[in-house]
Amino acid sequence: MNDLAGKVSIVTGGASGIGEATARLLAQRGAPVVIADINDEAGAAVADRIRRSGRVAEYQHCDVSQPQDVDGLVAATVQRFGRLDAMIANAGVQVEKPLAETTDAEWDRVININLKGTFLCCRAAVRQMLKNGGGSIVATGSVLSLVAEPVLAAYCASKGGILMLIRSIATDYGRHHIRANCVCPGYINTPLGDGYFAIQPDPAAARRAADAMHALGRMGEPDEVARCVAFLVSEEASFMTGSALVVDGGLVAKV
Ligand SMILES: NC(=O)c1ccc[n+]([C@@H]2O[C@H](COP(=O)([O-])OP(=O)(O)OC[C@H]3O[C@@H](n4cnc5c(N)ncnc54)[C@H](O)[C@@H]3O)[C@@H](O)[C@H]2O)c1
């Protein structure tokens, strides 16, 4: 399928997990992709693998919490490819703490990367998309944009904020042909999830418990989220904006 041919796309956090799967899929479907991350070695390797498969990809270092990095990322993308059609604001981190134990530094780190990073990426993208005549933004929220999970106070706050930011962008820029949506994954098998399980008293039991939280009886795979992101980017989703596309194997549906 080449339905995203020529749709110039940026994927932040594209060196790993959901971002990597998304970068690969968008490129496979014809989009020139710029992978942005702070993990330069892994990010460059992802871009290299995509190029070796005959598709178009570049890697650029970008800390999404830094305005100069983010503005530079969009400027370099436009310089290289002439436009920007899709911004996948996906980079994120997690700190496993309840509110009372969360330090100022931990709060700032999670909010600066997850929420401010999404703001900076969306702002730079919207400024360019207004010149382009439109575009599509997809932010990676979480089921924790919708419901809270214990011991993840800052993370839940950041993910709730991302969904409302996306709804605001959808509201402000719909008439400029800019669509903005959130994907809200359940537990997905990625290094971020591995970090969460590793600090549990019994990691194997925690994984089994996580599987059981989903109506489908298992966690998801990065490709299963990537397919939903590609859908939101594509014209198939032409009447979707401001939405929270829940990709959670039935986690939120289940008590
Ligand atoms: N894995 C899950 O269960 C799950 C569930 C719901 C939502 N999410 C969200 O999905 C997104 C991707 O997570 P993942 O599970 O693929 O994790 P991951 O750890 O595999 O990938 C995250 C990537 O973001 C990059 N990154 C971290 N800080 C950055 C920064 N300041 N600037 C640029 N890049 C940075 C990392 O280097 C890494 O490559 C995150 O926003 C996460 O919150 C994950």
PDB file of C-alpha atoms and ligand atoms in Angstrom:
ATOM      1  CA  MET A   1       0.000   0.000   0.000  1.00  0.00           C
ATOM      2  CA  ASN A   2       1.370   3.400  -1.002  1.00  0.00           C
ATOM      3  CA  ASP A   3      -1.460   5.559   0.331  1.00  0.00           C
ATOM      4  CA  LEU A   4       0.904   7.904   2.211  1.00  0.00           C
ATOM      5  CA  ALA A   5       3.121   8.559  -0.819  1.00  0.00           C
ATOM      6  CA  GLY A   6       4.838  11.938  -0.507  1.00  0.00           C
ATOM      7  CA  LYS A   7       3.330  12.746   2.906  1.00  0.00           C
ATOM      8  CA  VAL A   8       6.352  14.191   4.663  1.00  0.00           C
ATOM      9  CA  SER A   9       6.229  12.966   8.267  1.00  0.00           C
ATOM     10  CA  ILE A  10       8.140  13.514  11.491  1.00  0.00           C
ATOM     11  CA  VAL A  11       8.079  10.830  14.186  1.00  0.00           C
ATOM     12  CA  THR A  12       9.469  11.859  17.581  1.00  0.00           C
ATOM     13  CA  GLY A  13      10.713   9.081  19.814  1.00  0.00           C
ATOM     14  CA  GLY A  14      11.226   7.186  16.569  1.00  0.00           C
ATOM     15  CA  ALA A  15      14.286   5.280  17.767  1.00  0.00           C
ATOM     16  CA  SER A  16      12.331   2.733  19.785  1.00  0.00           C
ATOM     17  CA  GLY A  17       9.012   1.032  20.504  1.00  0.00           C
ATOM     18  CA  ILE A  18       5.828   2.595  19.138  1.00  0.00           C
ATOM     19  CA  GLY A  19       7.734   5.401  17.381  1.00  0.00           C
ATOM     20  CA  GLU A  20      10.041   3.005  15.590  1.00  0.00           C
ATOM     21  CA  ALA A  21       7.124   0.841  14.421  1.00  0.00           C
ATOM     22  CA  THR A  22       5.296   3.966  13.253  1.00  0.00           C
ATOM     23  CA  ALA A  23       8.289   5.318  11.350  1.00  0.00           C
ATOM     24  CA  ARG A  24       8.730   1.956   9.593  1.00  0.00           C
ATOM     25  CA  LEU A  25       5.050   1.689   8.663  1.00  0.00           C
ATOM     26  CA  LEU A  26       4.670   5.269   7.411  1.00  0.00           C
ATOM     27  CA  ALA A  27       7.789   4.822   5.262  1.00  0.00           C
ATOM     28  CA  GLN A  28       6.528   1.459   3.979  1.00  0.00           C
ATOM     29  CA  ARG A  29       3.325   3.210   2.895  1.00  0.00           C
ATOM     30  CA  GLY A  30       5.264   5.831   0.940  1.00  0.00           C
ATOM     31  CA  ALA A  31       5.868   8.680   3.398  1.00  0.00           C
ATOM     32  CA  PRO A  32       9.304  10.305   3.579  1.00  0.00           C
ATOM     33  CA  VAL A  33      10.005  10.072   7.320  1.00  0.00           C
ATOM     34  CA  VAL A  34      12.213  12.100   9.647  1.00  0.00           C
ATOM     35  CA  ILE A  35      12.979  10.174  12.816  1.00  0.00           C
ATOM     36  CA  ALA A  36      13.697  12.427  15.794  1.00  0.00           C
ATOM     37  CA  ASP A  37      15.074  11.237  19.105  1.00  0.00           C
ATOM     38  CA  ILE A  38      17.786  11.772  21.721  1.00  0.00           C
ATOM     39  CA  ASN A  39      19.084   8.232  21.235  1.00  0.00           C
ATOM     40  CA  ASP A  40      21.224   9.029  18.186  1.00  0.00           C
ATOM     41  CA  GLU A  41      22.668   5.589  17.630  1.00  0.00           C
ATOM     42  CA  ALA A  42      19.328   3.766  17.697  1.00  0.00           C
ATOM     43  CA  GLY A  43      17.571   6.510  15.719  1.00  0.00           C
ATOM     44  CA  ALA A  44      20.167   6.552  12.978  1.00  0.00           C
ATOM     45  CA  ALA A  45      19.986   2.745  12.792  1.00  0.00           C
ATOM     46  CA  VAL A  46      16.196   2.842  12.317  1.00  0.00           C
ATOM     47  CA  ALA A  47      16.571   5.389   9.492  1.00  0.00           C
ATOM     48  CA  ASP A  48      19.299   3.277   7.936  1.00  0.00           C
ATOM     49  CA  ARG A  49      17.151   0.122   7.979  1.00  0.00           C
ATOM     50  CA  ILE A  50      14.276   1.993   6.350  1.00  0.00           C
ATOM     51  CA  ARG A  51      16.558   3.344   3.608  1.00  0.00           C
ATOM     52  CA  ARG A  52      17.945  -0.142   2.976  1.00  0.00           C
ATOM     53  CA  SER A  53      14.352  -1.340   2.406  1.00  0.00           C
ATOM     54  CA  GLY A  54      14.168   1.193  -0.449  1.00  0.00           C
ATOM     55  CA  ARG A  55      12.138   3.836   1.397  1.00  0.00           C
ATOM     56  CA  VAL A  56      12.993   7.407   2.398  1.00  0.00           C
ATOM     57  CA  ALA A  57      14.104   8.236   5.945  1.00  0.00           C
ATOM     58  CA  GLU A  58      16.425  10.628   7.760  1.00  0.00           C
ATOM     59  CA  TYR A  59      17.466  10.832  11.380  1.00  0.00           C
ATOM     60  CA  GLN A  60      17.741  14.083  13.327  1.00  0.00           C
ATOM     61  CA  HIS A  61      18.751  14.571  16.948  1.00  0.00           C
ATOM     62  CA  CYS A  62      15.964  16.387  18.809  1.00  0.00           C
ATOM     63  CA  ASP A  63      15.188  16.734  22.492  1.00  0.00           C
ATOM     64  CA  VAL A  64      11.464  17.481  22.324  1.00  0.00           C
ATOM     65  CA  SER A  65      11.587  19.483  25.558  1.00  0.00           C
ATOM     66  CA  GLN A  66      13.896  22.055  23.909  1.00  0.00           C
ATOM     67  CA  PRO A  67      12.231  24.696  21.695  1.00  0.00           C
ATOM     68  CA  GLN A  68      15.369  25.273  19.584  1.00  0.00           C
ATOM     69  CA  ASP A  69      15.677  21.537  18.870  1.00  0.00           C
ATOM     70  CA  VAL A  70      12.034  21.213  17.874  1.00  0.00           C
ATOM     71  CA  ASP A  71      11.957  24.331  15.700  1.00  0.00           C
ATOM     72  CA  GLY A  72      15.231  23.189  14.124  1.00  0.00           C
ATOM     73  CA  LEU A  73      13.729  19.758  13.429  1.00  0.00           C
ATOM     74  CA  VAL A  74      10.790  21.185  11.513  1.00  0.00           C
ATOM     75  CA  ALA A  75      13.019  23.695   9.681  1.00  0.00           C
ATOM     76  CA  ALA A  76      15.454  20.931   8.630  1.00  0.00           C
ATOM     77  CA  THR A  77      12.564  18.729   7.482  1.00  0.00           C
ATOM     78  CA  VAL A  78      11.123  21.508   5.342  1.00  0.00           C
ATOM     79  CA  GLN A  79      14.556  22.343   3.957  1.00  0.00           C
ATOM     80  CA  ARG A  80      15.087  18.679   3.002  1.00  0.00           C
ATOM     81  CA  PHE A  81      11.590  17.737   1.777  1.00  0.00           C
ATOM     82  CA  GLY A  82       9.885  21.072   1.047  1.00  0.00           C
ATOM     83  CA  ARG A  83       6.888  20.660   3.365  1.00  0.00           C
ATOM     84  CA  LEU A  84       5.462  18.929   6.444  1.00  0.00           C
ATOM     85  CA  ASP A  85       2.290  16.838   6.220  1.00  0.00           C
ATOM     86  CA  ALA A  86       2.307  14.814   9.430  1.00  0.00           C
ATOM     87  CA  MET A  87       3.713  15.324  12.917  1.00  0.00           C
ATOM     88  CA  ILE A  88       3.690  12.243  15.130  1.00  0.00           C
ATOM     89  CA  ALA A  89       4.388  13.645  18.615  1.00  0.00           C
ATOM     90  CA  ASN A  90       5.234  10.385  20.303  1.00  0.00           C
ATOM     91  CA  ALA A  91       8.331  10.794  22.507  1.00  0.00           C
ATOM     92  CA  GLY A  92       7.539  10.118  26.140  1.00  0.00           C
ATOM     93  CA  VAL A  93       8.898   8.990  29.486  1.00  0.00           C
ATOM     94  CA  GLN A  94       7.335   7.547  32.603  1.00  0.00           C
ATOM     95  CA  VAL A  95       8.108   7.941  36.309  1.00  0.00           C
ATOM     96  CA  GLU A  96       6.468   5.387  38.586  1.00  0.00           C
ATOM     97  CA  LYS A  97       5.599   7.356  41.724  1.00  0.00           C
ATOM     98  CA  PRO A  98       2.471   8.350  43.634  1.00  0.00           C
ATOM     99  CA  LEU A  99       1.950  12.075  44.086  1.00  0.00           C
ATOM    100  CA  ALA A 100       3.365  12.382  47.622  1.00  0.00           C
ATOM    101  CA  GLU A 101       6.670  10.782  46.564  1.00  0.00           C
ATOM    102  CA  THR A 102       7.095  12.659  43.285  1.00  0.00           C
ATOM    103  CA  THR A 103       9.971  15.140  43.440  1.00  0.00           C
ATOM    104  CA  ASP A 104       9.934  18.514  41.690  1.00  0.00           C
ATOM    105  CA  ALA A 105      12.622  17.230  39.308  1.00  0.00           C
ATOM    106  CA  GLU A 106      10.605  14.107  38.412  1.00  0.00           C
ATOM    107  CA  TRP A 107       7.450  16.158  37.828  1.00  0.00           C
ATOM    108  CA  ASP A 108       9.356  18.636  35.638  1.00  0.00           C
ATOM    109  CA  ARG A 109      11.010  15.876  33.610  1.00  0.00           C
ATOM    110  CA  VAL A 110       7.739  14.079  32.807  1.00  0.00           C
ATOM    111  CA  ILE A 111       5.802  17.275  32.080  1.00  0.00           C
ATOM    112  CA  ASN A 112       8.640  18.842  30.061  1.00  0.00           C
ATOM    113  CA  ILE A 113       9.131  15.828  27.798  1.00  0.00           C
ATOM    114  CA  ASN A 114       5.572  14.504  27.523  1.00  0.00           C
ATOM    115  CA  LEU A 115       3.374  17.605  27.675  1.00  0.00           C
ATOM    116  CA  LYS A 116       5.635  20.554  26.842  1.00  0.00           C
ATOM    117  CA  GLY A 117       7.368  18.397  24.216  1.00  0.00           C
ATOM    118  CA  THR A 118       4.016  17.688  22.575  1.00  0.00           C
ATOM    119  CA  PHE A 119       3.147  21.397  22.755  1.00  0.00           C
ATOM    120  CA  LEU A 120       6.444  22.395  21.116  1.00  0.00           C
ATOM    121  CA  CYS A 121       6.117  19.757  18.364  1.00  0.00           C
ATOM    122  CA  CYS A 122       2.509  20.672  17.656  1.00  0.00           C
ATOM    123  CA  ARG A 123       3.247  24.420  17.650  1.00  0.00           C
ATOM    124  CA  ALA A 124       6.129  24.073  15.202  1.00  0.00           C
ATOM    125  CA  ALA A 125       4.044  21.708  13.049  1.00  0.00           C
ATOM    126  CA  VAL A 126       0.981  23.986  12.993  1.00  0.00           C
ATOM    127  CA  ARG A 127       3.100  26.998  12.001  1.00  0.00           C
ATOM    128  CA  GLN A 128       4.426  25.039   9.022  1.00  0.00           C
ATOM    129  CA  MET A 129       1.103  23.378   8.161  1.00  0.00           C
ATOM    130  CA  LEU A 130      -0.573  26.790   7.954  1.00  0.00           C
ATOM    131  CA  LYS A 131       1.923  27.569   5.162  1.00  0.00           C
ATOM    132  CA  ASN A 132       1.383  24.123   3.563  1.00  0.00           C
ATOM    133  CA  GLY A 133      -2.404  24.471   3.497  1.00  0.00           C
ATOM    134  CA  GLY A 134      -3.009  21.710   6.071  1.00  0.00           C
ATOM    135  CA  GLY A 135      -1.724  18.555   7.666  1.00  0.00           C
ATOM    136  CA  SER A 136      -2.301  15.887  10.265  1.00  0.00           C
ATOM    137  CA  ILE A 137      -1.016  15.745  13.843  1.00  0.00           C
ATOM    138  CA  VAL A 138      -1.107  12.564  15.888  1.00  0.00           C
ATOM    139  CA  ALA A 139      -0.009  12.655  19.521  1.00  0.00           C
ATOM    140  CA  THR A 140       0.613   9.535  21.545  1.00  0.00           C
ATOM    141  CA  GLY A 141      -1.586   9.848  24.585  1.00  0.00           C
ATOM    142  CA  SER A 142      -2.441   6.739  26.584  1.00  0.00           C
ATOM    143  CA  VAL A 143      -5.416   5.073  28.179  1.00  0.00           C
ATOM    144  CA  LEU A 144      -4.104   7.213  31.049  1.00  0.00           C
ATOM    145  CA  SER A 145      -5.338  10.255  29.078  1.00  0.00           C
ATOM    146  CA  LEU A 146      -8.786   8.932  30.051  1.00  0.00           C
ATOM    147  CA  VAL A 147      -8.486   7.027  33.324  1.00  0.00           C
ATOM    148  CA  ALA A 148      -5.882   6.999  36.107  1.00  0.00           C
ATOM    149  CA  GLU A 149      -3.638   4.141  37.134  1.00  0.00           C
ATOM    150  CA  PRO A 150      -2.045   3.983  40.599  1.00  0.00           C
ATOM    151  CA  VAL A 151       1.504   5.252  41.164  1.00  0.00           C
ATOM    152  CA  LEU A 152       1.773   7.294  37.948  1.00  0.00           C
ATOM    153  CA  ALA A 153       0.663  10.776  39.029  1.00  0.00           C
ATOM    154  CA  ALA A 154       2.882  12.948  36.818  1.00  0.00           C
ATOM    155  CA  TYR A 155       2.512  10.600  33.841  1.00  0.00           C
ATOM    156  CA  CYS A 156      -1.307  10.577  34.103  1.00  0.00           C
ATOM    157  CA  ALA A 157      -1.320  14.398  34.361  1.00  0.00           C
ATOM    158  CA  SER A 158       0.882  14.697  31.282  1.00  0.00           C
ATOM    159  CA  LYS A 159      -1.234  12.287  29.226  1.00  0.00           C
ATOM    160  CA  GLY A 160      -4.514  13.934  30.241  1.00  0.00           C
ATOM    161  CA  GLY A 161      -3.004  17.273  29.218  1.00  0.00           C
ATOM    162  CA  ILE A 162      -1.938  15.915  25.831  1.00  0.00           C
ATOM    163  CA  LEU A 163      -5.504  14.919  24.972  1.00  0.00           C
ATOM    164  CA  MET A 164      -6.880  18.374  25.834  1.00  0.00           C
ATOM    165  CA  LEU A 165      -4.047  20.066  23.943  1.00  0.00           C
ATOM    166  CA  ILE A 166      -4.948  17.983  20.884  1.00  0.00           C
ATOM    167  CA  ARG A 167      -8.629  18.884  21.234  1.00  0.00           C
ATOM    168  CA  SER A 168      -7.664  22.572  21.437  1.00  0.00           C
ATOM    169  CA  ILE A 169      -5.566  22.311  18.285  1.00  0.00           C
ATOM    170  CA  ALA A 170      -8.412  20.506  16.505  1.00  0.00           C
ATOM    171  CA  THR A 171     -10.779  23.289  17.571  1.00  0.00           C
ATOM    172  CA  ASP A 172      -8.512  26.169  16.576  1.00  0.00           C
ATOM    173  CA  TYR A 173      -7.170  24.855  13.280  1.00  0.00           C
ATOM    174  CA  GLY A 174      -9.825  22.590  11.747  1.00  0.00           C
ATOM    175  CA  ARG A 175     -10.815  25.324   9.317  1.00  0.00           C
ATOM    176  CA  HIS A 176      -7.208  25.503   8.201  1.00  0.00           C
ATOM    177  CA  HIS A 177      -7.386  21.827   7.168  1.00  0.00           C
ATOM    178  CA  ILE A 178      -5.226  20.711  10.087  1.00  0.00           C
ATOM    179  CA  ARG A 179      -6.515  17.596  11.826  1.00  0.00           C
ATOM    180  CA  ALA A 180      -5.209  16.688  15.291  1.00  0.00           C
ATOM    181  CA  ASN A 181      -5.885  13.383  17.017  1.00  0.00           C
ATOM    182  CA  CYS A 182      -4.603  11.281  19.896  1.00  0.00           C
ATOM    183  CA  VAL A 183      -3.914   7.576  19.961  1.00  0.00           C
ATOM    184  CA  CYS A 184      -4.493   6.136  23.418  1.00  0.00           C
ATOM    185  CA  PRO A 185      -2.666   2.815  23.769  1.00  0.00           C
ATOM    186  CA  GLY A 186      -3.086   0.276  26.545  1.00  0.00           C
ATOM    187  CA  TYR A 187       0.002  -1.652  27.724  1.00  0.00           C
ATOM    188  CA  ILE A 188       2.311  -2.122  24.727  1.00  0.00           C
ATOM    189  CA  ASN A 189       5.394  -4.351  24.608  1.00  0.00           C
ATOM    190  CA  THR A 190       8.218  -1.787  24.403  1.00  0.00           C
ATOM    191  CA  PRO A 191      11.353  -0.837  26.361  1.00  0.00           C
ATOM    192  CA  LEU A 192       9.254   1.745  28.255  1.00  0.00           C
ATOM    193  CA  GLY A 193       6.975  -1.056  29.472  1.00  0.00           C
ATOM    194  CA  ASP A 194      10.012  -3.244  30.260  1.00  0.00           C
ATOM    195  CA  GLY A 195      11.300  -0.494  32.571  1.00  0.00           C
ATOM    196  CA  TYR A 196       7.970  -0.444  34.385  1.00  0.00           C
ATOM    197  CA  PHE A 197       7.908  -4.208  34.924  1.00  0.00           C
ATOM    198  CA  ALA A 198      11.569  -4.387  35.946  1.00  0.00           C
ATOM    199  CA  ILE A 199      10.936  -2.350  39.090  1.00  0.00           C
ATOM    200  CA  GLN A 200       7.936  -4.404  40.244  1.00  0.00           C
ATOM    201  CA  PRO A 201       8.557  -6.843  43.147  1.00  0.00           C
ATOM    202  CA  ASP A 202       7.662  -9.814  40.856  1.00  0.00           C
ATOM    203  CA  PRO A 203       8.121  -8.687  37.214  1.00  0.00           C
ATOM    204  CA  ALA A 204       6.731 -11.920  35.695  1.00  0.00           C
ATOM    205  CA  ALA A 205       3.602 -11.752  37.852  1.00  0.00           C
ATOM    206  CA  ALA A 206       3.229  -8.055  36.986  1.00  0.00           C
ATOM    207  CA  ARG A 207       3.332  -8.930  33.273  1.00  0.00           C
ATOM    208  CA  ARG A 208       0.668 -11.603  33.738  1.00  0.00           C
ATOM    209  CA  ALA A 209      -1.470  -9.095  35.646  1.00  0.00           C
ATOM    210  CA  ALA A 210      -0.988  -6.544  32.839  1.00  0.00           C
ATOM    211  CA  ASP A 211      -2.036  -9.126  30.236  1.00  0.00           C
ATOM    212  CA  ALA A 212      -5.157  -9.877  32.278  1.00  0.00           C
ATOM    213  CA  MET A 213      -6.164  -6.182  32.447  1.00  0.00           C
ATOM    214  CA  HIS A 214      -6.976  -6.280  28.718  1.00  0.00           C
ATOM    215  CA  ALA A 215     -10.213  -7.838  27.446  1.00  0.00           C
ATOM    216  CA  LEU A 216      -8.134  -9.575  24.775  1.00  0.00           C
ATOM    217  CA  GLY A 217      -6.033 -11.168  27.553  1.00  0.00           C
ATOM    218  CA  ARG A 218      -2.710  -9.771  26.330  1.00  0.00           C
ATOM    219  CA  MET A 219      -0.673  -6.611  25.975  1.00  0.00           C
ATOM    220  CA  GLY A 220      -0.392  -4.994  22.550  1.00  0.00           C
ATOM    221  CA  GLU A 221       2.478  -4.823  20.080  1.00  0.00           C
ATOM    222  CA  PRO A 222       3.977  -1.581  18.700  1.00  0.00           C
ATOM    223  CA  ASP A 223       2.798  -2.449  15.156  1.00  0.00           C
ATOM    224  CA  GLU A 224      -0.801  -2.569  16.379  1.00  0.00           C
ATOM    225  CA  VAL A 225      -0.534   1.069  17.498  1.00  0.00           C
ATOM    226  CA  ALA A 226       1.431   2.085  14.395  1.00  0.00           C
ATOM    227  CA  ARG A 227      -1.414   0.915  12.138  1.00  0.00           C
ATOM    228  CA  CYS A 228      -3.823   3.222  13.987  1.00  0.00           C
ATOM    229  CA  VAL A 229      -1.414   6.156  13.688  1.00  0.00           C
ATOM    230  CA  ALA A 230      -1.089   5.519   9.935  1.00  0.00           C
ATOM    231  CA  PHE A 231      -4.881   5.460   9.683  1.00  0.00           C
ATOM    232  CA  LEU A 232      -5.157   8.826  11.450  1.00  0.00           C
ATOM    233  CA  VAL A 233      -2.506  10.328   9.161  1.00  0.00           C
ATOM    234  CA  SER A 234      -4.217   8.998   6.038  1.00  0.00           C
ATOM    235  CA  GLU A 235      -7.192  10.343   4.103  1.00  0.00           C
ATOM    236  CA  GLU A 236      -9.187   7.368   5.427  1.00  0.00           C
ATOM    237  CA  ALA A 237      -9.513   9.473   8.602  1.00  0.00           C
ATOM    238  CA  SER A 238     -10.481  12.669   6.745  1.00  0.00           C
ATOM    239  CA  PHE A 239     -13.422  13.410   9.076  1.00  0.00           C
ATOM    240  CA  MET A 240     -11.559  12.615  12.302  1.00  0.00           C
ATOM    241  CA  THR A 241     -10.165  15.417  14.401  1.00  0.00           C
ATOM    242  CA  GLY A 242     -10.002  16.038  18.139  1.00  0.00           C
ATOM    243  CA  SER A 243     -10.549  12.353  18.767  1.00  0.00           C
ATOM    244  CA  ALA A 244      -9.027   9.921  21.235  1.00  0.00           C
ATOM    245  CA  LEU A 245      -8.528   6.697  19.296  1.00  0.00           C
ATOM    246  CA  VAL A 246      -8.313   4.037  22.001  1.00  0.00           C
ATOM    247  CA  VAL A 247      -5.995   1.154  21.045  1.00  0.00           C
ATOM    248  CA  ASP A 248      -6.085  -0.872  24.221  1.00  0.00           C
ATOM    249  CA  GLY A 249      -7.280  -4.431  23.671  1.00  0.00           C
ATOM    250  CA  GLY A 250     -10.367  -3.542  25.698  1.00  0.00           C
ATOM    251  CA  LEU A 251      -8.541  -2.297  28.812  1.00  0.00           C
ATOM    252  CA  VAL A 252     -10.773   0.719  29.402  1.00  0.00           C
ATOM    253  CA  ALA A 253     -13.908  -1.246  28.528  1.00  0.00           C
ATOM    254  CA  LYS A 254     -13.223  -3.732  31.312  1.00  0.00           C
ATOM    255  CA  VAL A 255     -13.816  -3.273  35.039  1.00  0.00           C
TER     256      VAL A 255
HETATM  257  N1  LIG B   1       4.502   1.147  26.085  1.00  0.00           N
HETATM  258  C1  LIG B   1       3.312   1.407  26.597  1.00  0.00           C
HETATM  259  O1  LIG B   1       2.712   0.558  27.277  1.00  0.00           O
HETATM  260  C2  LIG B   1       2.634   2.724  26.322  1.00  0.00           C
HETATM  261  C3  LIG B   1       1.278   2.843  26.598  1.00  0.00           C
HETATM  262  C4  LIG B   1       0.629   4.050  26.358  1.00  0.00           C
HETATM  263  C5  LIG B   1       1.341   5.112  25.837  1.00  0.00           C
HETATM  264  N2  LIG B   1       2.668   4.978  25.583  1.00  0.00           N
HETATM  265  C6  LIG B   1       3.366   6.137  25.037  1.00  0.00           C
HETATM  266  O2  LIG B   1       3.934   5.801  23.805  1.00  0.00           O
HETATM  267  C7  LIG B   1       5.024   6.673  23.538  1.00  0.00           C
HETATM  268  C8  LIG B   1       6.219   5.846  23.090  1.00  0.00           C
HETATM  269  O3  LIG B   1       6.582   4.998  24.148  1.00  0.00           O
HETATM  270  P1  LIG B   1       7.234   3.556  23.939  1.00  0.00           P
HETATM  271  O4  LIG B   1       6.466   2.631  24.801  1.00  0.00           O
HETATM  272  O5  LIG B   1       7.405   3.273  22.510  1.00  0.00           O
HETATM  273  O6  LIG B   1       8.619   3.831  24.710  1.00  0.00           O
HETATM  274  P2  LIG B   1      10.142   3.652  24.279  1.00  0.00           P
HETATM  275  O7  LIG B   1      10.887   3.926  25.536  1.00  0.00           O
HETATM  276  O8  LIG B   1      10.337   2.375  23.557  1.00  0.00           O
HETATM  277  O9  LIG B   1      10.358   4.842  23.242  1.00  0.00           O
HETATM  278  C9  LIG B   1      10.369   6.193  23.641  1.00  0.00           C
HETATM  279  C10 LIG B   1      11.382   6.936  22.772  1.00  0.00           C
HETATM  280  O10 LIG B   1      11.327   8.322  23.138  1.00  0.00           O
HETATM  281  C11 LIG B   1      12.662   8.805  23.172  1.00  0.00           C
HETATM  282  N3  LIG B   1      12.756   9.983  24.026  1.00  0.00           N
HETATM  283  C12 LIG B   1      12.748  10.056  25.386  1.00  0.00           C
HETATM  284  N4  LIG B   1      12.906  11.325  25.784  1.00  0.00           N
HETATM  285  C13 LIG B   1      13.014  12.072  24.667  1.00  0.00           C
HETATM  286  C14 LIG B   1      13.202  13.452  24.421  1.00  0.00           C
HETATM  287  N5  LIG B   1      13.341  14.327  25.433  1.00  0.00           N
HETATM  288  N6  LIG B   1      13.258  13.884  23.147  1.00  0.00           N
HETATM  289  C15 LIG B   1      13.150  13.017  22.114  1.00  0.00           C
HETATM  290  N7  LIG B   1      12.994  11.694  22.278  1.00  0.00           N
HETATM  291  C16 LIG B   1      12.926  11.230  23.539  1.00  0.00           C
HETATM  292  C17 LIG B   1      13.481   7.635  23.714  1.00  0.00           C
HETATM  293  O11 LIG B   1      14.865   7.785  23.429  1.00  0.00           O
HETATM  294  C18 LIG B   1      12.843   6.462  22.984  1.00  0.00           C
HETATM  295  O12 LIG B   1      13.454   6.232  21.738  1.00  0.00           O
HETATM  296  C19 LIG B   1       5.260   7.461  24.826  1.00  0.00           C
HETATM  297  O13 LIG B   1       4.673   8.738  24.699  1.00  0.00           O
HETATM  298  C20 LIG B   1       4.524   6.649  25.864  1.00  0.00           C
HETATM  299  O14 LIG B   1       4.112   7.428  26.948  1.00  0.00           O
HETATM  300  C21 LIG B   1       3.334   3.815  25.792  1.00  0.00           C
END
